[in-house]
């Protein structure tokens, strides 16, 4: 992964969205701003890896020529989409323990969607290009 100025902007966007979730979603908890900043950085790395994995699977789906290969790629995409939320929950729990809680599967799914939509909106606003 190469670093770009957009990555710093993404982390700041993630901090804002995460802190809004902390304020308005009772199951999302951090013990302080520093932990929310570190959580946002961790989410940035985790979501970038998930996006890379999803794009590779989509490439395999598009390149598939048989119905079986398309079905396997679609199943893999579903597993990554659902499994990534569980991985994010476990990763945050492993790194921060009880100091950070992102709620359960539904709150973390909504949080990830909000993070990605916010990132895309800010990138479109600042760079006039869609997010990767």
mmCIF file of C-alpha atoms in Angstrom:
data_model
loop_
_atom_site.group_PDB
_atom_site.id
_atom_site.type_symbol
_atom_site.label_atom_id
_atom_site.label_comp_id
_atom_site.label_asym_id
_atom_site.label_seq_id
_atom_site.Cartn_x
_atom_site.Cartn_y
_atom_site.Cartn_z
ATOM 1 C CA UNK A 1 0.000 0.000 0.000
ATOM 2 C CA UNK A 2 1.433 3.336 -0.943
ATOM 3 C CA UNK A 3 0.577 6.394 1.104
ATOM 4 C CA UNK A 4 -1.210 9.345 -0.450
ATOM 5 C CA UNK A 5 -2.629 12.603 0.907
ATOM 6 C CA UNK A 6 -6.098 11.143 0.328
ATOM 7 C CA UNK A 7 -5.305 8.484 2.936
ATOM 8 C CA UNK A 8 -4.824 11.153 5.603
ATOM 9 C CA UNK A 9 -8.103 12.756 4.577
ATOM 10 C CA UNK A 10 -9.769 9.325 4.789
ATOM 11 C CA UNK A 11 -8.555 8.856 8.365
ATOM 12 C CA UNK A 12 -9.895 12.282 9.335
ATOM 13 C CA UNK A 13 -13.248 11.444 7.719
ATOM 14 C CA UNK A 14 -13.284 8.109 9.558
ATOM 15 C CA UNK A 15 -12.573 9.899 12.864
ATOM 16 C CA UNK A 16 -15.529 12.226 12.323
ATOM 17 C CA UNK A 17 -17.905 9.419 11.323
ATOM 18 C CA UNK A 18 -16.701 7.170 14.143
ATOM 19 C CA UNK A 19 -17.129 9.917 16.742
ATOM 20 C CA UNK A 20 -20.623 10.668 15.433
ATOM 21 C CA UNK A 21 -21.412 6.964 15.812
ATOM 22 C CA UNK A 22 -19.987 7.053 19.336
ATOM 23 C CA UNK A 23 -22.248 9.985 20.154
ATOM 24 C CA UNK A 24 -25.479 8.657 18.612
ATOM 25 C CA UNK A 25 -25.209 4.832 18.692
ATOM 26 C CA UNK A 26 -25.175 3.551 22.269
ATOM 27 C CA UNK A 27 -23.399 0.282 21.374
ATOM 28 C CA UNK A 28 -20.404 2.084 19.814
ATOM 29 C CA UNK A 29 -18.013 3.105 22.604
ATOM 30 C CA UNK A 30 -14.429 4.354 22.951
ATOM 31 C CA UNK A 31 -12.735 5.568 26.087
ATOM 32 C CA UNK A 32 -11.363 8.732 24.510
ATOM 33 C CA UNK A 33 -10.488 10.694 21.417
ATOM 34 C CA UNK A 34 -7.030 9.140 21.077
ATOM 35 C CA UNK A 35 -8.558 5.681 20.952
ATOM 36 C CA UNK A 36 -11.100 6.833 18.372
ATOM 37 C CA UNK A 37 -8.248 8.221 16.254
ATOM 38 C CA UNK A 38 -6.327 4.939 16.534
ATOM 39 C CA UNK A 39 -9.507 2.992 15.777
ATOM 40 C CA UNK A 40 -10.091 5.123 12.677
ATOM 41 C CA UNK A 41 -6.536 4.380 11.489
ATOM 42 C CA UNK A 42 -7.079 0.668 12.113
ATOM 43 C CA UNK A 43 -10.381 0.788 10.233
ATOM 44 C CA UNK A 44 -8.653 2.570 7.348
ATOM 45 C CA UNK A 45 -6.075 -0.208 6.990
ATOM 46 C CA UNK A 46 -8.644 -2.989 7.420
ATOM 47 C CA UNK A 47 -11.119 -1.498 4.948
ATOM 48 C CA UNK A 48 -8.411 -0.843 2.362
ATOM 49 C CA UNK A 49 -7.411 -4.502 2.541
ATOM 50 C CA UNK A 50 -11.047 -5.579 2.222
ATOM 51 C CA UNK A 51 -11.539 -3.294 -0.794
ATOM 52 C CA UNK A 52 -8.449 -4.759 -2.485
ATOM 53 C CA UNK A 53 -9.710 -8.284 -1.832
ATOM 54 C CA UNK A 54 -13.197 -7.431 -3.112
ATOM 55 C CA UNK A 55 -11.812 -5.887 -6.298
ATOM 56 C CA UNK A 56 -9.725 -8.995 -6.989
ATOM 57 C CA UNK A 57 -12.744 -11.228 -6.503
ATOM 58 C CA UNK A 58 -14.817 -8.969 -8.763
ATOM 59 C CA UNK A 59 -12.089 -9.287 -11.375
ATOM 60 C CA UNK A 60 -12.333 -13.065 -11.149
ATOM 61 C CA UNK A 61 -16.118 -12.845 -11.355
ATOM 62 C CA UNK A 62 -15.939 -10.755 -14.535
ATOM 63 C CA UNK A 63 -13.296 -13.050 -16.026
ATOM 64 C CA UNK A 64 -15.249 -16.223 -15.234
ATOM 65 C CA UNK A 65 -16.581 -17.978 -18.290
ATOM 66 C CA UNK A 66 -18.575 -20.822 -16.745
ATOM 67 C CA UNK A 67 -21.639 -20.583 -14.502
ATOM 68 C CA UNK A 68 -19.802 -22.582 -11.830
ATOM 69 C CA UNK A 69 -16.849 -20.162 -11.805
ATOM 70 C CA UNK A 70 -19.242 -17.192 -11.602
ATOM 71 C CA UNK A 71 -21.136 -18.836 -8.727
ATOM 72 C CA UNK A 72 -17.893 -19.533 -6.841
ATOM 73 C CA UNK A 73 -16.716 -15.954 -7.314
ATOM 74 C CA UNK A 74 -20.129 -14.632 -6.198
ATOM 75 C CA UNK A 75 -20.015 -16.851 -3.118
ATOM 76 C CA UNK A 76 -16.481 -15.663 -2.342
ATOM 77 C CA UNK A 77 -17.634 -12.062 -2.691
ATOM 78 C CA UNK A 78 -20.505 -12.690 -0.271
ATOM 79 C CA UNK A 79 -18.163 -14.365 2.237
ATOM 80 C CA UNK A 80 -15.741 -11.427 2.086
ATOM 81 C CA UNK A 81 -18.551 -8.873 2.373
ATOM 82 C CA UNK A 82 -20.077 -10.535 5.441
ATOM 83 C CA UNK A 83 -16.858 -11.893 6.900
ATOM 84 C CA UNK A 84 -15.067 -8.566 6.736
ATOM 85 C CA UNK A 85 -17.441 -7.125 9.337
ATOM 86 C CA UNK A 86 -16.674 -9.997 11.703
ATOM 87 C CA UNK A 87 -12.956 -9.560 11.059
ATOM 88 C CA UNK A 88 -13.238 -5.829 11.833
ATOM 89 C CA UNK A 89 -15.052 -6.567 15.096
ATOM 90 C CA UNK A 90 -12.472 -9.164 16.138
ATOM 91 C CA UNK A 91 -9.530 -7.006 15.072
ATOM 92 C CA UNK A 92 -10.759 -4.030 17.098
ATOM 93 C CA UNK A 93 -11.379 -6.315 20.064
ATOM 94 C CA UNK A 94 -7.903 -7.862 19.730
ATOM 95 C CA UNK A 95 -6.085 -4.521 19.435
ATOM 96 C CA UNK A 96 -8.075 -2.403 21.889
ATOM 97 C CA UNK A 97 -9.843 -4.920 24.125
ATOM 98 C CA UNK A 98 -12.672 -3.479 26.174
ATOM 99 C CA UNK A 99 -11.506 0.110 25.542
ATOM 100 C CA UNK A 100 -13.284 0.181 22.159
ATOM 101 C CA UNK A 101 -16.580 -1.472 21.260
ATOM 102 C CA UNK A 102 -18.160 -1.174 17.828
ATOM 103 C CA UNK A 103 -21.364 -2.939 18.808
ATOM 104 C CA UNK A 104 -22.423 -6.050 16.947
ATOM 105 C CA UNK A 105 -22.694 -7.104 13.331
ATOM 106 C CA UNK A 106 -25.485 -4.665 12.377
ATOM 107 C CA UNK A 107 -23.922 -1.534 13.951
ATOM 108 C CA UNK A 108 -20.510 -2.316 12.454
ATOM 109 C CA UNK A 109 -22.084 -2.949 9.046
ATOM 110 C CA UNK A 110 -23.875 0.409 9.197
ATOM 111 C CA UNK A 111 -20.654 2.043 10.414
ATOM 112 C CA UNK A 112 -18.635 0.580 7.534
ATOM 113 C CA UNK A 113 -21.256 1.709 5.001
ATOM 114 C CA UNK A 114 -21.245 5.206 6.530
ATOM 115 C CA UNK A 115 -17.433 5.286 6.482
ATOM 116 C CA UNK A 116 -17.215 4.265 2.829
ATOM 117 C CA UNK A 117 -19.997 6.623 1.708
ATOM 118 C CA UNK A 118 -18.448 9.526 3.620
ATOM 119 C CA UNK A 119 -15.026 8.761 2.171
ATOM 120 C CA UNK A 120 -16.459 8.685 -1.359
ATOM 121 C CA UNK A 121 -18.329 11.950 -0.788
ATOM 122 C CA UNK A 122 -15.319 13.789 0.588
ATOM 123 C CA UNK A 123 -13.058 12.495 -2.191
ATOM 124 C CA UNK A 124 -15.581 13.586 -4.793
ATOM 125 C CA UNK A 125 -15.828 16.989 -3.131
ATOM 126 C CA UNK A 126 -12.073 17.554 -2.761
ATOM 127 C CA UNK A 127 -10.668 15.789 -5.785
ATOM 128 C CA UNK A 128 -13.668 15.778 -8.122
ATOM 129 C CA UNK A 129 -13.062 12.074 -8.737
ATOM 130 C CA UNK A 130 -14.870 9.004 -7.452
ATOM 131 C CA UNK A 131 -13.290 6.957 -4.664
ATOM 132 C CA UNK A 132 -11.287 3.889 -5.614
#
